Coordinates of C-alpha atoms in Angstrom, one line a residue:
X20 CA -30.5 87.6 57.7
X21 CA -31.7 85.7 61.0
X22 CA -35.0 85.5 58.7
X23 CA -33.8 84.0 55.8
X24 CA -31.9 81.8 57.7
X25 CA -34.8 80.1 59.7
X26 CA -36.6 79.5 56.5
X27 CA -34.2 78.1 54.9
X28 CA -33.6 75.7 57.6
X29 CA -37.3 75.0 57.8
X30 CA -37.5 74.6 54.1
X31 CA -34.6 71.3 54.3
X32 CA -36.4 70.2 57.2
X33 CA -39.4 69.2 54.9
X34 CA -37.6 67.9 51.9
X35 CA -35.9 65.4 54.1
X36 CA -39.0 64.4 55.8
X37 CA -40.7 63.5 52.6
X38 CA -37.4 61.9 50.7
X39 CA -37.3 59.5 54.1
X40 CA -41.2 58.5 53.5
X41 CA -41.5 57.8 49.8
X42 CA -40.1 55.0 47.9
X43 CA -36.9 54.2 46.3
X44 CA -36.2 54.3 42.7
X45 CA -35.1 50.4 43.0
X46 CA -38.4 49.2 44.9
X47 CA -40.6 50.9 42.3
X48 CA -38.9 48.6 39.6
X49 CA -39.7 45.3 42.1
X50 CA -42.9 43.9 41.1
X51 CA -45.1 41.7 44.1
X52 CA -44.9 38.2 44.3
X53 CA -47.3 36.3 41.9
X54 CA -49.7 34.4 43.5
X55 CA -50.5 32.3 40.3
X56 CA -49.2 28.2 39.9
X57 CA -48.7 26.0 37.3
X58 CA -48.8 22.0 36.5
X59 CA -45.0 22.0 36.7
X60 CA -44.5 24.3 39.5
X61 CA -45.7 24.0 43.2
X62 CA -44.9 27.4 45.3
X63 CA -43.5 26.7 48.6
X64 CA -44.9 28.1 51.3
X65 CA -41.8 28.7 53.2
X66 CA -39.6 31.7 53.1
X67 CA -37.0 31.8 49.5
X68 CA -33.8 31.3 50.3
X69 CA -31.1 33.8 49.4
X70 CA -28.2 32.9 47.1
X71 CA -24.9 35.0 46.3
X72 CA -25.3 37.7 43.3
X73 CA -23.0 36.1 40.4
X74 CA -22.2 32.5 39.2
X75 CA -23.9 31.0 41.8
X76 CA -27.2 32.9 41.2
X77 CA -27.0 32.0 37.7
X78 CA -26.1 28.2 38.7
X79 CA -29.2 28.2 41.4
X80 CA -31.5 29.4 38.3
X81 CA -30.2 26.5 36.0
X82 CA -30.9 24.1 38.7
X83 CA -34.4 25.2 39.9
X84 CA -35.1 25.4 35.7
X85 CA -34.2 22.0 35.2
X86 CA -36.3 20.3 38.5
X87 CA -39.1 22.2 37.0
X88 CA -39.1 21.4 33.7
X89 CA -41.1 18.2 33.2
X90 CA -42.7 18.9 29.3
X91 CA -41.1 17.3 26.4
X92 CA -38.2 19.1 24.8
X93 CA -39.9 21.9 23.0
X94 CA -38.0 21.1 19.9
X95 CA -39.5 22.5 16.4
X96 CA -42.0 20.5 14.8
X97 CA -40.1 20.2 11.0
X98 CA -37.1 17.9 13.6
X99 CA -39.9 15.5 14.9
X100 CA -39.7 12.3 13.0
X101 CA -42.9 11.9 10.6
X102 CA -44.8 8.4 9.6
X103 CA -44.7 8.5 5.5
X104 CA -47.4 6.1 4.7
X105 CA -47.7 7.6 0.9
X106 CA -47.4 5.0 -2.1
X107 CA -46.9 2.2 0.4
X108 CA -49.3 -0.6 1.4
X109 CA -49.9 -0.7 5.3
X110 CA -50.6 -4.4 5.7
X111 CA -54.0 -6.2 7.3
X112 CA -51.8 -7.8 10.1
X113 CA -48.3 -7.3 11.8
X114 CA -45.8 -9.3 10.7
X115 CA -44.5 -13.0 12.5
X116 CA -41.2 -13.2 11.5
X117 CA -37.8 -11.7 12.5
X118 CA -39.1 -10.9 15.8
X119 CA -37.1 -8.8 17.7
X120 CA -35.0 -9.7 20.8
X121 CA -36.9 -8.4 24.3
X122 CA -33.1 -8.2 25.2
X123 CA -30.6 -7.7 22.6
X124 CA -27.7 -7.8 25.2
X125 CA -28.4 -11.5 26.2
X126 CA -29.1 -12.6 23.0
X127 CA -26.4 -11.3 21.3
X128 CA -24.0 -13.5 23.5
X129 CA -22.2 -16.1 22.2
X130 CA -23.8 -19.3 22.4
X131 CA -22.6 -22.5 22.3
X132 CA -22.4 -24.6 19.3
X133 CA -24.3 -28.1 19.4
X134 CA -22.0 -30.7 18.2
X135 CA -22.4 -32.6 15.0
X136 CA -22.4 -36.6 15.3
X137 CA -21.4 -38.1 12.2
X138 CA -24.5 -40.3 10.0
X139 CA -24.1 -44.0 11.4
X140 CA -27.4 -45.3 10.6
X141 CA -28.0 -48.6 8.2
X142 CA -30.8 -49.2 6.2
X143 CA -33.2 -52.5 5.6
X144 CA -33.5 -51.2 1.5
X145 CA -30.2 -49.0 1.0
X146 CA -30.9 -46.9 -2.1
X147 CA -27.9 -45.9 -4.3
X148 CA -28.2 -42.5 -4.9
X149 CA -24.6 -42.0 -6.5
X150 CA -23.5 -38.9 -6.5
X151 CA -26.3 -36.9 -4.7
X152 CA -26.0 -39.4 -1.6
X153 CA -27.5 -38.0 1.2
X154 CA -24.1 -39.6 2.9
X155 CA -23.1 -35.9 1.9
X156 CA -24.8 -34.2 3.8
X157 CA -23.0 -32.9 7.0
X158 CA -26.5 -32.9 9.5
X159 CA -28.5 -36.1 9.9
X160 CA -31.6 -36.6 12.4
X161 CA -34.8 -38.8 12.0
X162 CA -38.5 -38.2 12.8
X163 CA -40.8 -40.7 15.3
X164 CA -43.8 -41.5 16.8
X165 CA -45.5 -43.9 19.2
X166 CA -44.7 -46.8 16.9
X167 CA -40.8 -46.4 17.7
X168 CA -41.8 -47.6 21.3
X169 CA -39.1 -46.5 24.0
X170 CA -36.1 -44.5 22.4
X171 CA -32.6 -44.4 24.0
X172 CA -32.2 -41.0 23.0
X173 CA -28.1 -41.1 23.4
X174 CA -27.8 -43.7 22.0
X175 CA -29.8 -42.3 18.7
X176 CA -27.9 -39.7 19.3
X177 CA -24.8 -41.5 19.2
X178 CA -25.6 -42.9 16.2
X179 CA -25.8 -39.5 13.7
X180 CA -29.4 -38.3 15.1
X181 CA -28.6 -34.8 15.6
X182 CA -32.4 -33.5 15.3
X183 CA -35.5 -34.7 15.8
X184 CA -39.2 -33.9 14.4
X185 CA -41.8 -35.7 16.9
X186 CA -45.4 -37.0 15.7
X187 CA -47.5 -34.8 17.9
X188 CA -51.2 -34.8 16.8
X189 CA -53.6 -35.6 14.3
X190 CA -57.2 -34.5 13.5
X191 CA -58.4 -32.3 16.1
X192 CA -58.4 -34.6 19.1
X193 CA -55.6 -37.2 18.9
X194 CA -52.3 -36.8 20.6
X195 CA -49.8 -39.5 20.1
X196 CA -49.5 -41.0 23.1
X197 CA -45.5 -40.8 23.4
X198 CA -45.1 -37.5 22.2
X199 CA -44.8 -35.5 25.5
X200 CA -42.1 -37.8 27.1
X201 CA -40.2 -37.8 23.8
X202 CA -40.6 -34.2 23.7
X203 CA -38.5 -34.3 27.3
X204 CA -35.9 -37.3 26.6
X205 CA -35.1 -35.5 23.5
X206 CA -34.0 -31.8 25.3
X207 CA -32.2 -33.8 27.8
X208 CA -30.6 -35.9 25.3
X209 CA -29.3 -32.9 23.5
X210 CA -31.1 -33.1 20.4
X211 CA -32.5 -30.0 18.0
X212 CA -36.5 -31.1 18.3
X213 CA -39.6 -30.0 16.6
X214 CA -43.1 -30.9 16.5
X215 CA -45.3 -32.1 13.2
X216 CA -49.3 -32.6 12.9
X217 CA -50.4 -34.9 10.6
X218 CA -53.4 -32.9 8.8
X219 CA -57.0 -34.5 8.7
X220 CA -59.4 -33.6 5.5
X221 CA -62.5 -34.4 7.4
X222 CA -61.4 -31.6 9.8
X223 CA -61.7 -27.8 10.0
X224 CA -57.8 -25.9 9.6
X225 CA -58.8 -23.9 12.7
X226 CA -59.8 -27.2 14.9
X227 CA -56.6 -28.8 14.3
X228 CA -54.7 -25.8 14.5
X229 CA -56.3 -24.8 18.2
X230 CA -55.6 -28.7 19.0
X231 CA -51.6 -28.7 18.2
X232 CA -51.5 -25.4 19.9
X233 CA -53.3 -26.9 22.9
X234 CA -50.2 -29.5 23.2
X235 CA -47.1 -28.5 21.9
X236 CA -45.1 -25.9 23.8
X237 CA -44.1 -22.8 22.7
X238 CA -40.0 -22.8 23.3
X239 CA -37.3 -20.7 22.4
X240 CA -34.9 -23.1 21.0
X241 CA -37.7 -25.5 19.1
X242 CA -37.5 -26.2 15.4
X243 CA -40.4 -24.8 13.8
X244 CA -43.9 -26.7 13.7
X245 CA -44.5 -29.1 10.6
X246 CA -47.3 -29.7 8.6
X247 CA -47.6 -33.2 6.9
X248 CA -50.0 -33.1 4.3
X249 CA -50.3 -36.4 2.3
X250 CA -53.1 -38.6 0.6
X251 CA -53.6 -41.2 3.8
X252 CA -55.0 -44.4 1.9
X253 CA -55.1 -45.6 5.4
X254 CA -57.0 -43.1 7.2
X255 CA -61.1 -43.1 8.0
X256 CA -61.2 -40.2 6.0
X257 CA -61.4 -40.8 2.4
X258 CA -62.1 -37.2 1.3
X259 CA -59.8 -35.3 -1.3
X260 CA -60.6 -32.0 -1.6
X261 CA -60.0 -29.4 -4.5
X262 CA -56.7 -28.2 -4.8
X263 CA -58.4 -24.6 -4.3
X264 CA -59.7 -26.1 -1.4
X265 CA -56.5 -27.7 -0.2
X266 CA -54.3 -24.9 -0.4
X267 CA -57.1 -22.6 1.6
X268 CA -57.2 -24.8 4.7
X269 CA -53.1 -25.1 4.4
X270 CA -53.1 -21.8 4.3
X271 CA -55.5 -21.0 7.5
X272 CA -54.0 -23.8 9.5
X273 CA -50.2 -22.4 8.7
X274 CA -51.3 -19.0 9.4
X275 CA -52.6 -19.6 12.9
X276 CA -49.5 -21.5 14.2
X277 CA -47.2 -18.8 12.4
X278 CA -48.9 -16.1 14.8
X279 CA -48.7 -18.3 17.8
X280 CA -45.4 -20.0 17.7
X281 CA -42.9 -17.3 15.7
X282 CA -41.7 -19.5 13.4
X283 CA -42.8 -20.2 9.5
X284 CA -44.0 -23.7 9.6
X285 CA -42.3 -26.2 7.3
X286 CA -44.3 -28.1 4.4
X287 CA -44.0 -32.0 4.7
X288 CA -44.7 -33.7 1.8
X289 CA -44.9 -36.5 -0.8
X290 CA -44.7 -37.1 -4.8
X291 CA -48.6 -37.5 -5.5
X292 CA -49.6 -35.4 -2.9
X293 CA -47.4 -32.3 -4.1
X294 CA -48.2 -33.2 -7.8
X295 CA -51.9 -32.7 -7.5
X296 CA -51.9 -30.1 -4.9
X297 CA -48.3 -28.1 -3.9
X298 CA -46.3 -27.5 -7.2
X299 CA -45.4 -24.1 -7.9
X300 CA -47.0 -23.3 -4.3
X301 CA -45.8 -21.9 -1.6
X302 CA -43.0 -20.7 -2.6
X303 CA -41.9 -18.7 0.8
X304 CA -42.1 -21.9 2.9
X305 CA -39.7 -24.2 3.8
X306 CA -40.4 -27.4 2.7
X307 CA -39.9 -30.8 4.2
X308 CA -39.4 -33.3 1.0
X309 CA -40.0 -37.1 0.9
X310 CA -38.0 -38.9 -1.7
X311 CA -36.7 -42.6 -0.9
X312 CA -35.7 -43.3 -4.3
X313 CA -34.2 -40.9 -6.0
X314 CA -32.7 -37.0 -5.3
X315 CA -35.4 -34.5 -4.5
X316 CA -34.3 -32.4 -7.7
X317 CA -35.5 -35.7 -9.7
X318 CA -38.4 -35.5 -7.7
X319 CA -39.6 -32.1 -6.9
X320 CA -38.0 -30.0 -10.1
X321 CA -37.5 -26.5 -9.1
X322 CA -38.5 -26.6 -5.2
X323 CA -36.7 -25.6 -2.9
X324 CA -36.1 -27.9 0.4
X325 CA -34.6 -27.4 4.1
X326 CA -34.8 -31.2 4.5
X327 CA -35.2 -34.4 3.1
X328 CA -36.5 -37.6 3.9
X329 CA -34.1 -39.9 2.0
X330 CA -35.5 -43.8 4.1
X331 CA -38.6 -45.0 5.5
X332 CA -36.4 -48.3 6.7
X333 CA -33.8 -46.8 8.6
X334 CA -31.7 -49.2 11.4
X335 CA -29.8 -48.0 14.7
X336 CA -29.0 -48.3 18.0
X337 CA -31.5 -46.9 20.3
X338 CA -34.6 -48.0 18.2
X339 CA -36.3 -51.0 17.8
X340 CA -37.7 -51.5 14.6
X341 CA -37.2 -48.9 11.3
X342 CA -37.1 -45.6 11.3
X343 CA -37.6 -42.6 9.4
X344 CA -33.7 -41.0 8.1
X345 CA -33.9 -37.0 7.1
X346 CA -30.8 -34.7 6.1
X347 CA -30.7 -30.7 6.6
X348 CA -30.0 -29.3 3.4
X349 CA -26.4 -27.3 4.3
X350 CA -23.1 -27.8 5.7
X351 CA -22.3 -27.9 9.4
X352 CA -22.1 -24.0 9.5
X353 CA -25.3 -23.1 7.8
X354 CA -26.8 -25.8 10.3
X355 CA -25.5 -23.5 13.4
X356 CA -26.8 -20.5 11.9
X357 CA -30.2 -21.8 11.2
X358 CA -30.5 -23.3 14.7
X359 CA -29.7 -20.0 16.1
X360 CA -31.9 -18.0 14.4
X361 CA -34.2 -19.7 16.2
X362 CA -32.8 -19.7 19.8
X363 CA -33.9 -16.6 20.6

């Protein structure tokens, strides 16, 4: 018995020897720290800290996934909008018009309305019109040069001028010599002013366009440029080209200030010139009409206009001399919509 007893005792002796030196069941299922890195994820050298077994474990893994994570949402690749370019035309060159806002929420804030001075102006060789009197249109204003000398802006104003276009250049190298201080008066006056070039045969499109970009500012708020194209009797240059030849150099010149400026450039014009050269052209331009003796429908049958130069003798305070009379073809509410479509 004393024997059996010994051995037995020996026997437990060993077995818990050798449970106490081998490994739990648990540590066998715990793998070694990796030593591998990624892009998104820098190992710390410093020891892991310990978090409570439950929510807060799970909430401690949410966190430490979400500082990692710095690749685009692995969504599936049928969700990710496509570009469909099939069966449409991608055009040569972006677009001018409708220009976005930079800022939408400054834009979109009310602005304040101009206000409307009623037409006042006489005229050295009134024209009865009857009932298409440019009387009834609700938005005068007048265009000028160097030859109107000195302007009192508010008084023009005063008397109906609500807008402005200002002679600007010529050619490719002459700049009316007022047009930068009327430019000023006119802002500080309060008027709506634009700039127009008077277009020069015996010049390249791209010379004259460089040159009335090299002087007229480019401001949010400005009436769109103008192009007057007329036969000049007057001018040094005596050339009259094609009208394939007309309408190419239009074209190029109208082109280069569309890209620059943001606007569509309006189409001044006058009866011969726009019977041998403009009719049934241009049809998505505005156009800027000259008709002293009769209604521009008489005139210029089936075009369009956005305004109309109804006197070339025009009297008021504020000017010595004539002046030029125009009318915007709208009411009072399609002029403040107009205007500030273009104040952005």
């Amino acid at each position: 018995m004393r024997l059996a007893a010994v051995l037995a005792i020996f026997l437990t002796s060993l077995i818990l020897s050798a449970c106490a030196a081998s490994s739990g069941p648990e540590d066998v299922l715990v793998a070694p720290p990796s030593q591998e890195t990624t892009n998104s994820i820098t190992r710390s050298n410093g020891p892991v800290p310990s978090a409570e077994v439950g929510n807060a474990t799970l909430q401690v893994a949410q966190q430490q996934q979400a500082l990692t994570w710095t690749e685009p949402d692995p969504r599936p690749q049928a969700f990710l909008p496509t570009a469909k370019t099939d069966s449409v035309p991608i055009p040569s060159e972006k677009p001018v018009a409708l220009l976005m806002p930079t800022n939408p929420a400054i834009s979109a804030a009310p602005q304040t309305r101009m206000q409307i001075h009623s037409r006042r102006f006489r005229d050295a060789k009134p024209i009865n019109f009857g009932s298409s009197s440019p009387r009834k249109l609700a938005v005068h204003g007048v265009d000028v040069s160097r030859w109107q000398g000195e302007i009192d802006w508010e008084k023009l104003q005063a008397q109906g001028a609500n807008f402005v276009y200002l002679k600007a250049t010529d050619g490719g190298d002459h700049l009316d010599p007022m047009f930068k201080k009327n430019w000023r008066r006119a802002k500080e006056a309060g008027l709506k002013r634009g700039a127009y070039h008077f277009f020069y045969w015996c010049r390249t499109a791209g010379e004259q366009a460089d040159w009335f970009i090299r002087n007229v500012p480019r401001e949010a708020g400005a009436l769109p440029p103008v192009i007057d194209v007329e036969w000049n009797g007057e001018s040094s240059c005596k050339r009259r080209p094609s009208r394939e030849h007309v309408l190419e150099k239009m074209q190029v010149f109208m082109d280069r200030l569309e890209r620059y400026y943001g606007q569509r450039p309006i189409i001044y014009t006058a009866p011969d010139f726009y019977r041998d050269n403009l009719q049934g052209e241009f049809t998505n331009y505005p156009f800027w009409l000259r008709s002293v003796a009769a209604h521009p429908s008489k005139v210029y049958p089936g075009r369009k206009w956005l305004f109309w130069q109804y006197s070339g003798s025009g009297l008021t305070h504020g000017v010595e001399g004539r002046i030029d009379l125009n009318a915007f073809h709208g009411s009072e509410e399609e002029w403040h919509n107009w205007v500030a479509a273009r104040s952005n």
